[in-house]
GROMACS .gro file of C-alpha atoms in nm:
model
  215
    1UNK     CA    1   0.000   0.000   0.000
    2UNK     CA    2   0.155   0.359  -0.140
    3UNK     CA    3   0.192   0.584   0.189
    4UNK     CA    4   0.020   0.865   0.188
    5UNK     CA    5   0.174   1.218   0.267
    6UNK     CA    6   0.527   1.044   0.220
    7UNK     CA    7   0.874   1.295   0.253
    8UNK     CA    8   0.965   1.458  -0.052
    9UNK     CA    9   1.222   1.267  -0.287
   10UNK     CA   10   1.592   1.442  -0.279
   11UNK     CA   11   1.549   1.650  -0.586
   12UNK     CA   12   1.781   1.575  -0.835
   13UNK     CA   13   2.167   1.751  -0.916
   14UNK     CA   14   1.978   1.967  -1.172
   15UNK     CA   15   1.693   2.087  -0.889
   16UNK     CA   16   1.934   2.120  -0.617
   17UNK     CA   17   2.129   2.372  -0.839
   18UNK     CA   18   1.863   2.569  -0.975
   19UNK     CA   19   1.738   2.577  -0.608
   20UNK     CA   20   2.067   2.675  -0.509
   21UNK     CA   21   2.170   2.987  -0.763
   22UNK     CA   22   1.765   3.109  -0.664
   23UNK     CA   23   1.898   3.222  -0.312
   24UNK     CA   24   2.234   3.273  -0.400
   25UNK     CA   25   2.149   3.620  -0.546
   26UNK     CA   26   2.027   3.944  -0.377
   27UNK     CA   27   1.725   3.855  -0.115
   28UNK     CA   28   1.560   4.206   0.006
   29UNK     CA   29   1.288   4.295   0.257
   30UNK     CA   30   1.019   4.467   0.005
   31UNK     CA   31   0.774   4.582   0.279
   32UNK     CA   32   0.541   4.484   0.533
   33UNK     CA   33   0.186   4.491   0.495
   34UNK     CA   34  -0.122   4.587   0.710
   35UNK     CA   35  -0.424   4.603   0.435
   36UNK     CA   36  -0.458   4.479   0.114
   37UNK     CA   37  -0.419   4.800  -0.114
   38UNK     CA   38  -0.041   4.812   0.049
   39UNK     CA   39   0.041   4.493  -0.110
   40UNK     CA   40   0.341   4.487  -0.412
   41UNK     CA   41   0.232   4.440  -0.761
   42UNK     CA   42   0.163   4.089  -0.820
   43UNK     CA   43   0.415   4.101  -1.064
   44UNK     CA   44   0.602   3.740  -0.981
   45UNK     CA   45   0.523   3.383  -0.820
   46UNK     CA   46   0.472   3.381  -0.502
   47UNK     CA   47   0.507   3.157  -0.206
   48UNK     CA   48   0.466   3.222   0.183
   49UNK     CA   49   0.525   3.040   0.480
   50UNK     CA   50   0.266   3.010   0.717
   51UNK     CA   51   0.293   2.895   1.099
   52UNK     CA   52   0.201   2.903   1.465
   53UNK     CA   53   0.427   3.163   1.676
   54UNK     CA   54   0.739   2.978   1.816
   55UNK     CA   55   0.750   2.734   1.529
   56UNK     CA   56   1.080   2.821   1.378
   57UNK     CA   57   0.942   3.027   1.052
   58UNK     CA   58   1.174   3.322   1.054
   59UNK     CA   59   1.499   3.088   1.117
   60UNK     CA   60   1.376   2.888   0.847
   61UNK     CA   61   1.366   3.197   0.601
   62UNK     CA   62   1.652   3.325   0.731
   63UNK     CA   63   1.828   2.946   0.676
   64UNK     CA   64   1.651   2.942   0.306
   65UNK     CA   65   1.808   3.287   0.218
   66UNK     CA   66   2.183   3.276   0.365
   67UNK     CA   67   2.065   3.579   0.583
   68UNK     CA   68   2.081   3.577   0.965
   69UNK     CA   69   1.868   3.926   1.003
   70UNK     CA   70   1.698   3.881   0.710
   71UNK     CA   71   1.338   3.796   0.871
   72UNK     CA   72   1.321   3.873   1.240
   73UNK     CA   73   1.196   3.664   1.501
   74UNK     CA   74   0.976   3.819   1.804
   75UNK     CA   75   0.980   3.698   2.156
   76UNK     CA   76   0.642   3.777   2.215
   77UNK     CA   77   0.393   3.570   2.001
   78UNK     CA   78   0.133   3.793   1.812
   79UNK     CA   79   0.284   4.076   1.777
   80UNK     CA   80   0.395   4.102   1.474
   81UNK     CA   81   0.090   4.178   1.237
   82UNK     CA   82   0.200   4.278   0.886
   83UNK     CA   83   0.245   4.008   0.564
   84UNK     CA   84   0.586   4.060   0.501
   85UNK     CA   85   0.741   4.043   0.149
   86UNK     CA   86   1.086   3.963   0.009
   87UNK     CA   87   1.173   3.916  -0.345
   88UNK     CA   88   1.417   3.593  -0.407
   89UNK     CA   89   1.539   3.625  -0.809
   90UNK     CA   90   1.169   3.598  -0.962
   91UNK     CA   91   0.985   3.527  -0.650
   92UNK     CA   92   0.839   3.701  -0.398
   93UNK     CA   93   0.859   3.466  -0.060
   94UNK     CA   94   0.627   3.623   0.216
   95UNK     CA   95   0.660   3.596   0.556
   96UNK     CA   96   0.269   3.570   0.753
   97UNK     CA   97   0.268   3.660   1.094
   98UNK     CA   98   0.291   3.350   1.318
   99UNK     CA   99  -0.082   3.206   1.444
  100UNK     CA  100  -0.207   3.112   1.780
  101UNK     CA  101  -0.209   3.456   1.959
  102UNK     CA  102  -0.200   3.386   2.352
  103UNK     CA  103  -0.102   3.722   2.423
  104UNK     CA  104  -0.271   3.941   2.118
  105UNK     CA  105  -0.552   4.198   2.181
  106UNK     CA  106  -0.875   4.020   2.046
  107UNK     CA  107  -0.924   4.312   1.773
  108UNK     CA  108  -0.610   4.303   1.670
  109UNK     CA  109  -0.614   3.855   1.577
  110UNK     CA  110  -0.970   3.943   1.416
  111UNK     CA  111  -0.816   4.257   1.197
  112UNK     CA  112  -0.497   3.990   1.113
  113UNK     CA  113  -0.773   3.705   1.065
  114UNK     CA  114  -0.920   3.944   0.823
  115UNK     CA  115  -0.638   4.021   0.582
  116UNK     CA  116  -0.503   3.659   0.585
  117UNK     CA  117  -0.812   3.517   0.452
  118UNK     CA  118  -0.881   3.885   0.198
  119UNK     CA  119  -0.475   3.753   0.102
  120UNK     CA  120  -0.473   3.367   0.084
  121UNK     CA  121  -0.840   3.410  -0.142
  122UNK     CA  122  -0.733   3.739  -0.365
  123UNK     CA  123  -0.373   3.684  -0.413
  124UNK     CA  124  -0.380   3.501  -0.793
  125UNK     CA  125   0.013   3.478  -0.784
  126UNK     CA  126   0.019   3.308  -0.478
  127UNK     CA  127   0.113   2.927  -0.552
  128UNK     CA  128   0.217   2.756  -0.307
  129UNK     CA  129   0.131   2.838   0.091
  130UNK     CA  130   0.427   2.672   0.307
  131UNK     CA  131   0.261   2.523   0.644
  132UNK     CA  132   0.546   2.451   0.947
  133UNK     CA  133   0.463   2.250   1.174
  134UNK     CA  134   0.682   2.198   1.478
  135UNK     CA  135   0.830   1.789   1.470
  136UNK     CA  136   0.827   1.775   1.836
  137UNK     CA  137   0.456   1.831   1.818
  138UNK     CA  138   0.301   1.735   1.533
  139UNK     CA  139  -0.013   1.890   1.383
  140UNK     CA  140  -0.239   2.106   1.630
  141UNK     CA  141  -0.580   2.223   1.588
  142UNK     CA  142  -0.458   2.577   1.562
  143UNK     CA  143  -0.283   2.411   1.242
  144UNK     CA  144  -0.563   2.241   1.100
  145UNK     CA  145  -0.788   2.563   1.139
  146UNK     CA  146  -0.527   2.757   0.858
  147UNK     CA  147  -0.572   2.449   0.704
  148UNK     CA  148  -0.919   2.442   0.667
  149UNK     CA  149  -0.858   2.841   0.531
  150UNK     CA  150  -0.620   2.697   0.298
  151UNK     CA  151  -0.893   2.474   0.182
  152UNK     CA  152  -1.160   2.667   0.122
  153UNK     CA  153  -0.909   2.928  -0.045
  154UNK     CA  154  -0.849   2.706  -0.290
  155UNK     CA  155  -0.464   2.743  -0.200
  156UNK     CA  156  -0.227   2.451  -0.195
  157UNK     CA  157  -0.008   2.405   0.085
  158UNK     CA  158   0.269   2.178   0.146
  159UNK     CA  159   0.371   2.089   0.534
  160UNK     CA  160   0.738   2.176   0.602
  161UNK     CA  161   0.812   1.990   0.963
  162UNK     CA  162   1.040   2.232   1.152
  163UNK     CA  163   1.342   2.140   1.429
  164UNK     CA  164   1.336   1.770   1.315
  165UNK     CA  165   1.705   1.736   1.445
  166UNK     CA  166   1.531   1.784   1.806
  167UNK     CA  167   1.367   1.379   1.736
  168UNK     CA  168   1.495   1.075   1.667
  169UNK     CA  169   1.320   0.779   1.518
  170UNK     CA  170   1.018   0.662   1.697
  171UNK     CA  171   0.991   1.033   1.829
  172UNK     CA  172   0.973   1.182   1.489
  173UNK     CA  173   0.781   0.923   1.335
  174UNK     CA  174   0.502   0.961   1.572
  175UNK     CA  175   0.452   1.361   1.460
  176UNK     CA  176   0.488   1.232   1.105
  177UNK     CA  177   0.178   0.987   1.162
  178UNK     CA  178  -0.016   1.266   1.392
  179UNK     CA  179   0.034   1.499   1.057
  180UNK     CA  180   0.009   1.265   0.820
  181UNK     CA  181  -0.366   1.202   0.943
  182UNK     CA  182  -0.438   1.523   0.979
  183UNK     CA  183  -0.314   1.561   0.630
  184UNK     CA  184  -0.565   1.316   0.485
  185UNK     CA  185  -0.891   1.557   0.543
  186UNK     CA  186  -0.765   1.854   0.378
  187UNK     CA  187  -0.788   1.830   0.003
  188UNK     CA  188  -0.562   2.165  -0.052
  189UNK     CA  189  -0.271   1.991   0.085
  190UNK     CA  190   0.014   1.875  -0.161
  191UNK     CA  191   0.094   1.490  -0.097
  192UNK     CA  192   0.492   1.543  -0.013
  193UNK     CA  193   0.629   1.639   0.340
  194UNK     CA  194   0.988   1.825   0.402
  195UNK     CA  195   1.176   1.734   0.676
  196UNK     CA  196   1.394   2.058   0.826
  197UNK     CA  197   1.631   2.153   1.104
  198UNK     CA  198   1.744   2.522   1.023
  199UNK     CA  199   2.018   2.494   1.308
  200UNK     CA  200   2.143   2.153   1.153
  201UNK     CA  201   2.074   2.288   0.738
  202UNK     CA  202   1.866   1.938   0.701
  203UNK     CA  203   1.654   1.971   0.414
  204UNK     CA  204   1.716   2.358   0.335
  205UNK     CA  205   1.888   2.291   0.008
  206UNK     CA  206   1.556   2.062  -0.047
  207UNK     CA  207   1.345   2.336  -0.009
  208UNK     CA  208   1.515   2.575  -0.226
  209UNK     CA  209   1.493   2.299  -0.484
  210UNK     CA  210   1.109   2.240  -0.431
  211UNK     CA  211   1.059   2.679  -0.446
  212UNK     CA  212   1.244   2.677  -0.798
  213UNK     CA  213   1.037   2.428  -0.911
  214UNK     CA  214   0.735   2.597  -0.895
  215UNK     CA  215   0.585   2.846  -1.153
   0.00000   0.00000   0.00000
């Protein structure tokens, strides 16, 4: 029986390449945005990475660009509110502010709430949403509910599992399982998982690859 939601094939000498020379260029913060008449012109491909606060997303940018400072982590979860956009050769890769906001102002998640969903339904160059979900947890429900956006967006999305160094075997399998099921009720969701430790470099030259590949 084919598994379902299996990790992604190592792309080939060719893919690695291409995904290599993509971030190998100039990578520059274009703007952040608060409402959707501040966006760029949708003028490229893009992709974004999407993912609850403390999951590793701006070290993973940061790791997929060669730039340290290049997307910058907050300590407190919420806080940062605006869709921020980078251009990458002919991409754009957006950064969307992490989800799950324990410590954010009601009004405030409900105005962010907004403009994801105005973004993830409007955005016709967006094409390919990058969810992160945490190894040492697996899929939550907080995940599942962007999911379920993602879903009725019309959107596909492609789990990237974050900090996998932190797990070994049985560990690691057990969040691939918990996500892999969660996987199955989500018809947006593209069948491949990538594996990634931004401290270690696992699977960064993977996901460059993968981003290249898309148009």
């Amino acid at each position: 029986m084919e598994m379902r939601f299996p990790e992604v094939d190592m792309p080939d000498q060719a893919a690695l390449e291409k995904g290599r020379l993509l971030f190998a260029g100039e990578t520059d913060f274009v703007k952040g945005v608060v409402a959707m008449d501040g966006l760029p012109p949708a003028d490229r491909v893009e992709v974004c990475f999407a993912g609850r606060s403390n999951v590793g997303k701006s070290s993973l940018i940061n790791a997929l660009t060669g730039r340290k400072g290049l997307a910058r982590a907050s300590n407190t979860p919420g806080r940062t509110q605006e869709i921020n956009f980078f251009t990458a050769g002919e991409f754009y890769v957006v950064d969307l502010p992490g989800y799950g906001f324990a410590n954010a102002p009601v009004a405030v998640v409900e105005k962010w709430q907004r403009l994801l969903k105005q973004y993830l339904s409007g955005r016709q160059t967006l094409r390919r949403v990058f969810v992160l979900i945490d190894a040492r947890h697996g899929a939550k429900a907080v995940d599942e509910e962007i999911m379920s956006l993602l879903d009725s967006s019309a959107v596909t999305f492609q789990v990237v599992m974050t900090k996998v160094d932190k797990l070994k075997g049985g560990a690691l399998q057990s969040a691939l399982d918990t996500t892999r099921a969660a996987l199955a009720k989500h018809p947006a969701a593209f069948p491949e998982i990538i594996l990634t430790s931004s401290e270690k470099g696992e699977g960064i030259p993977t996901l460059r690859a993968v981003i290249a590949g898309i148009s």
